Amino acid sequence: MPRYAMTIDLSRCMGCRACMVACKVENNTPEAHFWMYVFRFEEEEYPKTRVWFLPRPCQHCDNAPCVKVCPVGARYKRDDGLVLTDFQRCIGCRYCEVACPYGVNYFHWKHPDKAQYLDYTDDPEVKSRTNNTMPPYRNPDADLRYGPEERLTAGAHHYRGVIGKCTFCVHRVEKGLEPACVANCPVRVFEFGDLDDPNSIVSQKLRTNPHFRLLEEEGTKPRVYYLMGNPPSPEVRQVMPVKGGKRG
Amino acid sequence: MSGRAVALPYGVGRISLGWLALVAIAAALVGVGAFAYAIQELEGPIATGLRDWGTMGGATWGLYVSFIVYFVGVSFAGITVAALIRILGLTYLRPISRVAELLTIVSLILGALSVLADLGQPLRGIANLFRYARPQSPFFGTFTMVIAGYLFASLVYFYLAGRRDAYLMAQYPSPLRWLYRAWAAGYQDTPEEKARHERISFWLALGILPLLVIAHSTLGLVFGLMGGRPGWFSALQAPGFVVLAGVSGIGHIIVLAALLRWSLGLRDQPEMAAFRWLGQALLVLGIIYIYFTIVEMVTAGYAGREHEQRLAKLVLVGYYAPFFWTGMGALGLAIGLLASQALSGRWSIPLLVASGILANVTAVAKRLIIVVPSLTHGSLLPYGIGMYIPTWVEGAIIAGLMGLGALTILLFMKAFPIMEVPAPVEEVRP
Ligand code: SF4
Ligand code: SF4
């Protein structure tokens, strides 16, 4: 059984947010849902101002508070470390979202077809651009059952009234592919691999680079390691936050 | 005897204009609430003011969760009163025991309904909360223990405690005789039966008492165990919930008891001694709660991590200060009213009712202060602050639930004596 982890090299990230777009395309997430999010930070005052970036996927914690609090076991952790959501069991209590200190969970506040960037049910503009076919182009892989437990994983179809979050693109990982953000970063900020394999790229990176994990003091034991940088201090200011609005 | 010859005790079966007006108001509230819920079901939870915290800048939980806590808190009163009668022998509380137990049951049901209002998938919730129940989740305490176990135990208690009156009521000719017969289920009020009834009630009350503490504590643990949420993670959360539950529950009982005494035109029931006892209990619990709040604020403000301090400041002097100080001011005023009565030894029902209402203002304000600020302003990552303004849909659903509670109590009053019927039947004055 592999032990999956991700490394994020902060010295490389230039804040282009291509990973956020890749994630949206891959997982069809509704408007204002960012399973991957890139903070743009500003620190200190002019002329010493420093701008830096911090991508934030789900941390796939080993001691995941979200898994602990789920009243029905819809949020679960696989043996390989992926933290996933059984969207057919989830009752939409949002306790996982409240318990997670990283803010990576997104609830489907309305029917996802209506929550896309265009209204997928009756927007003439959509039809005019798509030759009269109606999106969403749903990735059929995303709704399959995976792993030895054969469970659903919060794939890309999305249902009203349940929670969704980053899956490390389990449907790609199962095929031996990298998660979409990893594969699409133009400057190779992310690496994804098996911690148990000393030759895997993540193991090598962790051996040779200083690293930290986000909010380690919370005891969540994240599986996402940040290389070459420091955790955001309380003084950082977020600049250019996404204008997702409150459209849910 | 003809059907209408004998007046049943405590206005059972007698429909007055005032009662009809109250029923109409309550029913109208229920209607508005049902309409709002239909809208929420059609449009989805987007109809509420709730949103994801983090990049979306909202609060994940809001009015519904605050009122789950509030309603379950109110349920505190009934079983406490019942237990005190049976265990400590405070017999002058007896006349209010039925209304107190009824309040417990009604408020637990309202709590359960607010859970359903909050869930994204309510139907699935009903099934899965039992099918896949996980005791590791603090919600297990809320859903499975409080709303199933505690409610079930209270219903059993309520039923058993009512059998004697049902038997007595069945002696009267009335259209509801079948109900009384069924409720009494063969109970005859013989001395042996009476003794057995007392024994069972005693043990049941004793059994429910720890359940009550556990239930209100687990509700506190839903928040108190969240290490990553400044403002919630605290060992005081559980005891604080138990005490605040007592404050709101006893406040409610005082108001209901006064309403009964007034509306049924009873000069001496419930006795002044019962009111005095309730007032004293409210006074003590209120003072304990103020003490808890001060300890909590001092800890967060003095030694808390950066985020705890920021949140404490926000609640004490910042954006949420008006809510906080409304709540604490109301409690302070209630305590002042009660203390002056306790010191002078003269208890007045209007003043007691005022303190009961004030205590419930505190309970609602304090629940909102517990739930919302930690979500809008409690992020450990620099997401920026969030915002939560409830929509009319949320308000209407909560108002509808309150209407439903009032309606249930009003209807029950006309079908069953709301206070214990003094025996023997013949001596009952209409
Ligand atoms: S980051 Fe949040 S959602 Fe992801 S595993 Fe950790 S607690 Fe759960
Ligand atoms: S929202 Fe769904 S996955 Fe999250 S805790 Fe509730 S039931 Fe579990």
XYZ file of C-alpha atoms and ligand atoms in Angstrom:
694
model
C 0.000 0.000 0.000
C 1.549 3.332 -0.998
C 1.544 6.278 1.368
C 0.702 9.236 -0.822
C 1.904 12.741 -0.111
C 2.356 16.021 -1.914
C 5.181 18.511 -1.802
C 4.716 22.159 -2.710
C 7.847 24.160 -3.461
C 7.119 27.711 -2.304
C 10.281 29.078 -3.869
C 8.932 28.173 -7.278
C 5.312 29.287 -7.055
C 4.646 32.514 -8.929
C 0.967 32.760 -8.060
C -0.401 32.208 -11.568
C -3.251 30.066 -10.227
C -3.077 27.673 -13.175
C -3.525 24.827 -10.685
C -6.832 26.347 -9.582
C -8.031 26.387 -13.167
C -6.774 22.870 -13.821
C -8.641 21.659 -10.756
C -11.828 23.364 -11.889
C -11.623 21.839 -15.346
C -10.796 18.414 -14.035
C -13.373 18.311 -11.258
C -16.086 20.558 -12.643
C -16.417 22.433 -9.389
C -19.163 25.057 -9.204
C -18.627 28.777 -9.045
C -16.793 30.017 -5.959
C -15.659 26.491 -5.014
C -11.880 26.224 -4.917
C -10.732 22.751 -4.084
C -7.297 24.128 -4.882
C -6.685 27.706 -3.849
C -3.585 29.866 -4.125
C -3.124 32.554 -1.517
C -1.347 35.682 -2.682
C 0.339 37.243 0.316
C 1.969 40.562 0.969
C 4.244 41.183 3.934
C 6.019 44.170 5.484
C 5.767 47.773 4.310
C 7.159 49.525 1.256
C 10.019 49.475 0.323
C 10.532 46.124 2.003
C 7.299 44.647 0.703
C 7.477 41.002 -0.134
C 4.863 39.181 -2.164
C 4.631 35.415 -2.057
C 2.207 32.649 -2.837
C 0.900 29.596 -1.063
C -1.197 26.937 -2.801
C -3.721 25.248 -0.512
C -5.218 21.914 -1.499
C -6.857 19.651 1.087
C -4.006 18.571 3.361
C -5.224 14.955 3.483
C -4.421 14.896 7.183
C -3.359 11.679 8.884
C -5.176 12.775 12.016
C -7.991 14.423 10.111
C -10.462 16.335 12.282
C -12.984 16.191 9.456
C -12.954 12.376 9.476
C -13.262 12.264 13.239
C -16.333 14.457 13.440
C -18.399 13.118 10.547
C -21.495 11.654 12.212
C -22.122 9.084 9.481
C -18.644 8.153 8.282
C -19.149 9.781 4.903
C -15.777 11.475 5.241
C -13.198 8.711 5.358
C -9.485 8.093 5.077
C -8.120 5.400 2.837
C -5.136 3.275 3.739
C -3.067 5.091 1.120
C -3.789 8.370 2.912
C -6.383 9.981 0.677
C -9.235 11.653 2.575
C -12.429 11.339 0.560
C -16.162 11.921 0.817
C -18.891 9.425 0.096
C -21.379 11.860 -1.411
C -24.189 9.360 -1.251
C -23.799 8.944 2.467
C -23.113 12.585 3.354
C -26.098 14.227 5.050
C -24.866 17.779 4.600
C -24.327 18.708 8.235
C -21.115 20.599 7.353
C -19.440 19.485 10.552
C -16.346 18.452 8.576
C -16.143 21.951 7.146
C -16.351 23.482 10.586
C -13.787 21.098 12.076
C -11.184 21.464 9.316
C -8.793 24.283 10.228
C -7.717 24.767 6.602
C -11.004 25.902 5.063
C -10.857 23.483 2.150
C -14.434 22.173 2.231
C -17.149 23.533 0.003
C -20.813 22.811 0.446
C -23.180 22.588 -2.495
C -25.565 25.344 -1.524
C -27.623 24.934 -4.670
C -28.063 22.563 -7.536
C -24.607 22.380 -9.110
C -25.954 22.839 -12.654
C -27.211 26.246 -11.594
C -24.072 26.984 -9.632
C -21.672 26.756 -12.569
C -20.215 29.900 -14.064
C -23.052 29.862 -16.537
C -26.473 28.474 -15.805
C -26.278 25.021 -17.334
C -30.013 24.508 -17.382
C -31.339 27.350 -19.479
C -28.710 29.873 -20.464
C -29.023 30.620 -24.217
C -25.504 31.964 -24.204
C -24.194 28.535 -23.313
C -26.052 26.904 -26.185
C -24.895 29.536 -28.661
C -21.312 28.652 -27.881
C -21.588 24.916 -27.678
C -23.519 24.020 -30.783
C -26.677 23.434 -28.779
C -25.257 20.793 -26.507
C -25.753 21.436 -22.858
C -22.820 21.133 -20.494
C -21.577 20.266 -17.895
C -19.058 17.962 -19.522
C -18.925 15.571 -16.702
C -15.913 13.434 -16.253
C -17.344 9.921 -16.073
C -14.318 8.686 -14.122
C -15.029 10.915 -11.208
C -18.171 9.184 -10.020
C -16.818 5.657 -9.933
C -16.072 3.659 -6.824
C -12.380 3.315 -6.059
C -9.984 1.551 -3.788
C -10.241 -1.705 -1.889
C -13.204 -0.256 -0.016
C -14.986 0.439 -3.313
C -16.377 3.715 -2.114
C -17.463 6.934 -3.771
C -15.060 9.832 -3.586
C -16.910 13.154 -4.062
C -16.357 13.080 -7.755
C -17.223 15.675 -10.272
C -20.968 15.346 -10.644
C -21.762 17.197 -7.434
C -25.092 17.034 -5.703
C -27.023 19.637 -3.855
C -26.755 19.631 -0.099
C -23.561 17.603 0.264
C -19.973 18.564 0.890
C -17.099 18.432 -1.572
C -13.378 18.957 -1.399
C -10.060 18.116 -3.077
C -9.681 14.383 -3.712
C -6.040 14.484 -4.810
C -7.739 13.583 -8.102
C -8.234 10.021 -6.925
C -9.661 9.087 -10.327
C -6.357 10.048 -11.957
C -4.152 8.619 -9.238
C -5.915 5.264 -9.605
C -4.833 5.270 -13.250
C -1.272 6.124 -12.386
C -1.634 9.773 -13.384
C -0.716 12.800 -11.295
C -3.390 15.032 -9.773
C -4.476 17.752 -12.207
C -2.773 20.590 -10.316
C 0.524 18.699 -10.258
C 0.347 17.915 -13.950
C -0.603 21.434 -15.013
C 1.687 23.676 -12.994
C 3.916 25.444 -15.521
C 6.851 25.657 -13.125
C 6.542 22.287 -11.410
C 5.723 23.523 -7.927
C 3.989 20.294 -6.913
C 5.210 16.745 -6.675
C 3.031 13.806 -5.767
C 4.204 10.359 -4.766
C 4.709 7.577 -2.264
C 6.446 8.355 1.009
C 7.183 4.674 1.589
C 9.282 4.515 -1.535
C 12.651 6.105 -0.739
C 13.253 6.754 -4.408
C 9.973 8.514 -5.060
C 10.299 12.133 -5.957
C 8.491 13.297 -2.807
C 10.831 11.269 -0.584
C 13.843 12.723 -2.351
C 12.540 16.268 -2.089
C 11.801 15.900 1.594
C 15.292 14.528 2.220
C 17.040 17.390 0.507
C 14.867 20.427 1.296
C 13.789 22.225 4.452
C 10.057 21.839 4.836
C 7.091 22.575 7.064
C 3.452 21.630 7.210
C 0.564 24.051 7.599
C -0.811 24.509 11.124
C 1.243 21.580 12.320
C 0.578 22.680 15.883
C -3.047 21.616 15.473
C -1.953 18.002 15.481
C -3.639 17.230 12.177
C -0.535 15.568 10.660
C -1.029 16.817 7.114
C 0.228 14.891 4.105
C 1.077 18.068 2.241
C 4.620 19.336 2.777
C 5.697 22.875 1.910
C 9.318 23.199 0.810
C 11.611 26.198 0.999
C 9.589 28.709 2.886
C 7.859 29.654 6.098
C 4.286 29.333 7.272
C 2.269 32.537 6.887
C 2.770 34.731 9.944
C -0.213 36.530 11.470
C 1.080 39.715 9.849
C 0.623 38.614 6.234
C -2.071 40.330 4.242
C -3.942 38.471 1.584
C -3.974 40.387 -1.677
C -6.200 39.671 -4.627
C -8.455 37.123 -2.917
C -10.772 35.379 -5.344
C -13.996 37.191 -5.995
C -16.063 34.081 -5.664
C -18.749 36.097 -4.047
C -21.418 34.422 -2.060
C -22.985 32.511 -4.879
C -22.279 29.098 -3.435
C -74.744 12.549 33.206
C -74.817 14.337 29.934
C -71.655 15.037 28.009
C -71.350 18.688 28.979
C -72.722 18.612 32.498
C -69.421 18.444 34.344
C -66.657 20.933 33.635
C -63.377 19.126 33.249
C -60.514 20.391 35.390
C -58.126 23.094 34.181
C -60.250 24.173 31.268
C -59.906 20.911 29.377
C -62.382 20.876 26.517
C -63.452 24.475 27.040
C -62.636 26.678 24.074
C -62.291 30.350 24.880
C -61.868 33.267 22.536
C -58.418 34.079 23.861
C -57.320 30.507 23.319
C -58.632 30.582 19.761
C -56.739 33.799 19.077
C -53.517 32.288 20.379
C -54.033 29.169 18.307
C -54.614 31.314 15.239
C -51.385 33.241 15.804
C -49.398 30.066 16.398
C -50.909 28.389 13.343
C -50.108 31.426 11.209
C -46.484 31.237 12.334
C -46.383 27.553 11.459
C -47.773 28.371 8.034
C -45.140 31.025 7.358
C -42.440 28.645 8.542
C -43.699 25.866 6.298
C -43.758 28.227 3.338
C -40.190 29.313 4.047
C -39.105 25.703 4.337
C -40.705 24.910 1.010
C -38.660 27.704 -0.545
C -35.506 26.374 1.063
C -36.268 22.909 -0.268
C -36.884 24.214 -3.782
C -33.917 26.541 -4.044
C -31.585 24.644 -1.780
C -29.676 25.941 1.218
C -28.692 28.919 -0.948
C -31.925 30.469 0.350
C -30.226 30.914 3.712
C -27.570 33.465 4.591
C -25.123 30.656 5.303
C -22.049 30.125 3.113
C -18.704 28.385 3.336
C -16.118 29.973 5.570
C -12.737 30.541 3.982
C -12.593 31.834 0.444
C -16.366 32.290 0.306
C -16.347 34.488 3.401
C -19.451 33.201 5.116
C -20.493 31.291 8.189
C -21.119 27.578 7.778
C -23.456 27.353 10.718
C -25.779 30.086 11.884
C -29.288 30.569 13.112
C -30.334 26.923 12.771
C -27.461 25.542 14.788
C -27.858 28.283 17.400
C -31.480 27.296 17.797
C -30.742 23.570 17.892
C -28.656 24.398 20.918
C -31.273 26.759 22.286
C -34.201 24.362 21.926
C -32.325 21.432 23.362
C -31.251 23.751 26.174
C -34.834 24.633 27.021
C -35.605 20.937 27.402
C -33.436 21.001 30.515
C -36.257 22.288 32.650
C -38.820 19.542 32.477
C -36.794 16.627 33.590
C -35.006 18.661 36.231
C -38.278 19.707 37.780
C -39.602 16.179 37.608
C -36.451 14.789 39.127
C -36.412 17.348 41.919
C -39.957 16.449 42.843
C -39.223 12.750 42.965
C -35.733 12.792 44.361
C -35.612 15.828 46.632
C -39.305 15.657 47.445
C -40.033 19.274 46.481
C -43.751 18.579 46.318
C -44.873 22.163 45.799
C -43.327 21.938 42.342
C -45.803 19.167 41.536
C -48.400 21.357 39.835
C -45.896 22.518 37.235
C -44.345 19.143 36.622
C -46.595 18.262 33.704
C -46.120 21.508 31.839
C -42.399 21.228 32.487
C -42.257 17.716 31.063
C -44.335 18.767 28.108
C -41.916 21.625 27.517
C -39.032 19.155 27.518
C -40.674 16.991 24.902
C -41.804 19.861 22.703
C -38.450 21.607 22.781
C -36.575 18.394 21.995
C -38.799 17.866 18.988
C -38.190 21.451 17.911
C -34.463 20.809 18.322
C -34.733 17.776 16.064
C -36.667 19.780 13.488
C -34.038 22.517 13.508
C -31.444 19.835 12.799
C -33.482 18.840 9.769
C -33.763 22.474 8.695
C -29.995 22.757 8.822
C -29.057 19.554 7.002
C -28.353 19.688 3.298
C -29.931 16.251 2.889
C -32.597 16.012 5.591
C -34.208 12.754 4.503
C -30.883 11.041 4.163
C -30.038 12.473 7.552
C -32.912 10.709 9.264
C -31.823 7.369 7.834
C -28.048 7.679 7.949
C -27.748 9.175 11.397
C -28.968 5.874 12.747
C -27.720 3.539 10.072
C -24.139 4.784 10.126
C -24.059 6.326 13.594
C -20.489 6.901 14.741
C -20.024 7.399 18.476
C -16.638 9.012 17.737
C -18.414 12.055 16.339
C -19.554 14.644 18.875
C -22.767 14.805 16.839
C -23.576 11.330 18.061
C -24.325 12.908 21.412
C -26.564 15.501 19.821
C -28.521 13.389 17.423
C -28.574 9.923 18.798
C -28.383 10.518 22.477
C -30.226 13.786 22.952
C -32.777 13.635 20.279
C -33.452 9.941 20.348
C -32.483 8.702 23.808
C -33.355 11.698 25.899
C -36.561 12.325 23.985
C -37.587 8.708 24.292
C -36.874 8.622 28.018
C -38.805 11.856 28.495
C -41.760 10.514 26.565
C -41.867 7.371 28.673
C -41.680 9.452 31.810
C -44.370 11.795 30.588
C -46.642 8.923 29.703
C -46.204 7.120 33.010
C -46.568 10.299 35.035
C -49.836 11.031 33.247
C -51.515 7.688 33.808
C -53.032 8.592 37.135
C -54.630 11.729 35.727
C -55.779 9.854 32.686
C -57.562 7.414 34.939
C -59.162 10.233 36.880
C -60.176 12.001 33.689
C -61.736 8.841 32.339
C -64.245 9.080 35.162
C -65.784 12.103 33.477
C -68.040 11.749 30.500
C -66.272 13.520 27.676
C -65.605 13.052 23.978
C -61.972 12.335 24.777
C -62.732 9.520 27.163
C -61.203 6.994 24.787
C -57.929 8.872 24.966
C -57.902 8.857 28.750
C -58.819 5.190 28.857
C -56.038 4.343 26.426
C -53.529 6.483 28.302
C -54.472 5.023 31.680
C -54.148 1.549 30.176
C -55.799 -0.222 33.050
C -54.336 1.954 35.783
C -56.820 2.159 38.637
C -55.108 4.358 41.212
C -55.241 1.707 43.902
C -52.762 2.135 46.770
C -50.500 -0.617 45.416
C -50.524 0.903 41.985
C -49.814 4.299 43.450
C -46.819 2.973 45.317
C -45.523 1.223 42.223
C -46.080 4.340 40.168
C -44.090 6.412 42.650
C -41.289 3.871 42.665
C -41.044 3.707 38.888
C -41.153 7.474 38.561
C -38.400 7.817 41.126
C -36.035 5.452 39.376
C -36.853 6.813 35.970
C -36.184 10.363 37.146
C -32.949 9.205 38.711
C -31.984 7.517 35.457
C -32.784 10.506 33.302
C -30.765 12.902 35.452
C -27.306 11.719 34.329
C -28.663 11.457 30.789
C -29.535 15.127 31.037
C -26.053 16.176 32.092
C -24.486 13.983 29.410
C -26.832 15.247 26.743
C -26.214 18.929 27.377
C -22.500 18.293 27.782
C -22.173 16.505 24.465
C -23.887 19.438 22.853
C -21.160 21.603 24.357
C -18.527 19.168 23.138
C -19.728 19.647 19.551
C -17.982 23.008 19.892
C -15.566 22.419 22.752
C -13.629 19.664 20.977
C -12.829 21.682 17.858
C -9.133 22.389 18.331
C -8.854 24.367 15.123
C -11.580 26.881 15.958
C -10.585 29.759 18.209
C -13.365 30.580 20.620
C -14.693 27.034 20.757
C -11.873 24.865 22.000
C -12.412 24.984 25.740
C -13.087 22.586 28.569
C -15.620 25.048 29.954
C -17.828 24.607 26.903
C -19.595 21.487 28.192
C -20.389 22.656 31.738
C -21.258 26.069 30.321
C -23.833 24.468 28.050
C -25.397 22.568 30.942
C -25.716 25.735 33.015
C -27.014 27.915 30.198
C -29.507 25.171 29.377
C -30.693 25.401 32.956
C -30.979 29.180 32.738
C -33.124 29.102 29.604
C -35.162 26.096 30.695
C -36.046 27.432 34.111
C -36.759 30.847 32.614
C -39.231 29.191 30.278
C -40.913 27.267 33.077
C -41.431 30.426 35.092
C -43.115 32.120 32.148
C -45.303 29.102 31.391
C -46.292 28.585 35.002
C -47.276 32.232 35.327
C -49.252 32.059 32.097
C -51.126 29.014 33.386
C -51.872 30.556 36.730
C -53.187 33.622 35.023
C -55.064 32.089 32.108
C -56.715 29.349 34.123
C -57.715 31.891 36.751
C -56.064 29.909 39.514
C -55.397 32.075 42.512
C -53.057 29.798 44.385
C -51.683 27.324 41.903
C -48.858 26.879 41.194
C -48.051 27.994 44.706
C -45.848 30.982 45.393
C -43.359 28.559 46.932
C -42.871 26.962 43.528
C -42.201 30.325 41.940
C -39.817 31.207 44.708
C -37.926 28.005 44.229
C -37.689 28.522 40.462
C -36.536 32.093 41.000
C -33.812 30.970 43.363
C -32.668 28.270 40.961
C -32.527 30.777 38.121
C -30.583 33.186 40.299
C -27.953 30.617 41.226
C -27.557 29.265 37.689
C -27.391 32.782 36.270
C -24.602 33.750 38.646
C -22.692 30.559 37.826
C -23.037 31.340 34.142
C -21.722 34.870 34.535
C -18.804 33.425 36.447
C -18.118 30.926 33.631
C -18.233 33.680 31.032
C -15.790 35.857 32.952
C -13.372 32.960 33.438
C -13.582 32.110 29.768
C -13.005 35.668 28.604
C -10.108 36.193 31.011
C -8.453 32.981 29.850
C -8.861 33.815 26.168
C -7.898 37.461 26.569
C -4.931 36.944 28.877
C -3.298 33.694 27.899
C -5.021 32.733 24.689
C -3.207 32.302 21.416
C -3.213 35.243 19.083
C -6.397 34.111 17.371
C -8.221 33.528 20.629
C -7.332 37.015 21.751
C -8.481 38.553 18.520
C -11.788 36.763 18.785
C -12.267 37.696 22.428
C -11.697 41.330 21.496
C -14.137 41.087 18.629
C -16.818 39.758 20.958
C -16.122 42.122 23.840
C -15.601 45.419 22.037
C -15.755 44.714 18.315
C -18.317 43.800 15.711
C -20.178 41.277 17.858
C -20.127 43.346 21.037
C -23.782 44.485 20.712
C -24.959 40.859 20.746
C -22.661 39.878 23.551
C -23.586 42.802 25.749
C -27.293 42.440 25.019
C -27.016 38.872 26.223
C -24.926 39.585 29.270
C -26.885 42.750 30.078
C -30.142 40.813 29.993
C -28.703 38.192 32.318
C -27.329 40.864 34.606
C -30.714 42.536 34.767
C -32.430 39.219 35.448
C -29.989 38.492 38.242
C -30.566 41.969 39.661
C -34.321 41.476 39.655
C -34.043 38.054 41.252
C -31.472 39.084 43.819
C -33.534 42.039 44.991
C -36.511 39.747 45.457
C -34.436 37.144 47.229
C -32.954 39.743 49.577
C -36.254 41.373 50.393
C -37.960 38.008 50.643
C -40.904 39.318 48.603
C -41.342 37.490 45.345
C -43.484 38.946 42.604
C -44.679 36.940 39.654
C -44.405 39.760 37.076
C -40.789 40.371 38.077
C -40.084 36.646 37.927
C -41.605 36.468 34.466
C -39.470 39.398 33.374
C -36.344 37.600 34.571
C -37.459 34.429 32.801
C -37.803 36.293 29.517
C -34.501 38.095 30.011
C -32.792 34.772 30.712
C -34.001 33.496 27.365
C -32.791 36.613 25.564
C -29.394 35.780 27.040
C -29.639 32.176 25.942
C -30.366 33.079 22.311
C -27.768 35.868 22.128
C -25.107 33.752 23.758
C -25.731 30.838 21.385
C -25.315 33.100 18.384
C -22.115 34.449 19.935
C -20.800 30.936 20.376
C -21.664 29.743 16.873
C -21.081 32.613 14.469
C -17.942 34.667 15.341
C -15.660 31.624 15.381
C -16.720 30.888 11.816
C -16.630 34.378 10.346
C -13.538 35.594 12.217
C -11.905 32.464 13.602
C -9.790 31.283 10.703
C -6.265 30.204 11.566
C -5.186 30.867 7.975
C -5.266 34.428 6.632
C -8.499 34.092 4.681
C -9.898 37.457 5.653
C -13.038 37.959 7.628
C -16.459 36.592 6.819
C -19.956 37.850 7.152
C -23.258 36.283 8.086
C -26.661 37.894 7.868
C -29.571 35.470 8.207
C -32.206 35.641 5.490
C -35.920 35.916 6.127
C -36.202 32.216 5.261
C -34.104 31.260 8.263
C -35.983 33.648 10.515
C -39.348 32.412 9.286
C -38.424 28.767 9.819
C -37.316 29.468 13.390
C -40.482 31.497 14.036
C -42.519 28.650 12.547
C -40.876 26.189 14.913
C -41.697 28.386 17.879
C -45.261 28.622 16.630
C -45.356 24.856 16.371
C -44.220 24.528 19.962
C -46.843 26.963 21.199
C -49.517 25.264 19.136
C -48.671 21.856 20.571
C -48.865 23.110 24.134
C -52.103 24.994 23.444
C -53.782 21.969 21.895
C -52.544 19.670 24.623
C -53.996 21.994 27.263
C -57.463 21.459 25.891
C -57.158 17.705 25.665
C -55.479 16.808 28.917
C -55.173 18.522 32.290
C -52.038 20.596 32.183
C -51.585 20.258 35.938
C -51.928 17.211 38.125
C -55.567 16.672 39.001
C -56.132 16.727 42.735
C -57.820 13.542 43.899
C -60.495 12.506 44.454
C -62.321 13.669 41.381
C -65.461 14.759 43.131
C -63.659 17.577 44.898
C -62.452 19.263 41.740
C -63.827 22.729 41.437
C -64.406 23.841 37.912
S -7.285 19.559 5.260
Fe -9.305 19.624 6.193
S -10.620 18.470 4.820
Fe -8.491 17.949 4.292
S -8.072 16.079 5.512
Fe -7.358 17.849 6.724
S -9.130 18.323 8.028
Fe -9.905 17.039 6.373
S -21.164 17.285 5.685
Fe -21.160 15.140 5.034
S -19.014 14.483 5.046
Fe -19.147 16.392 6.222
S -19.389 15.748 8.365
Fe -21.465 16.063 7.540
S -22.093 14.057 6.766
Fe -19.856 13.962 7.052
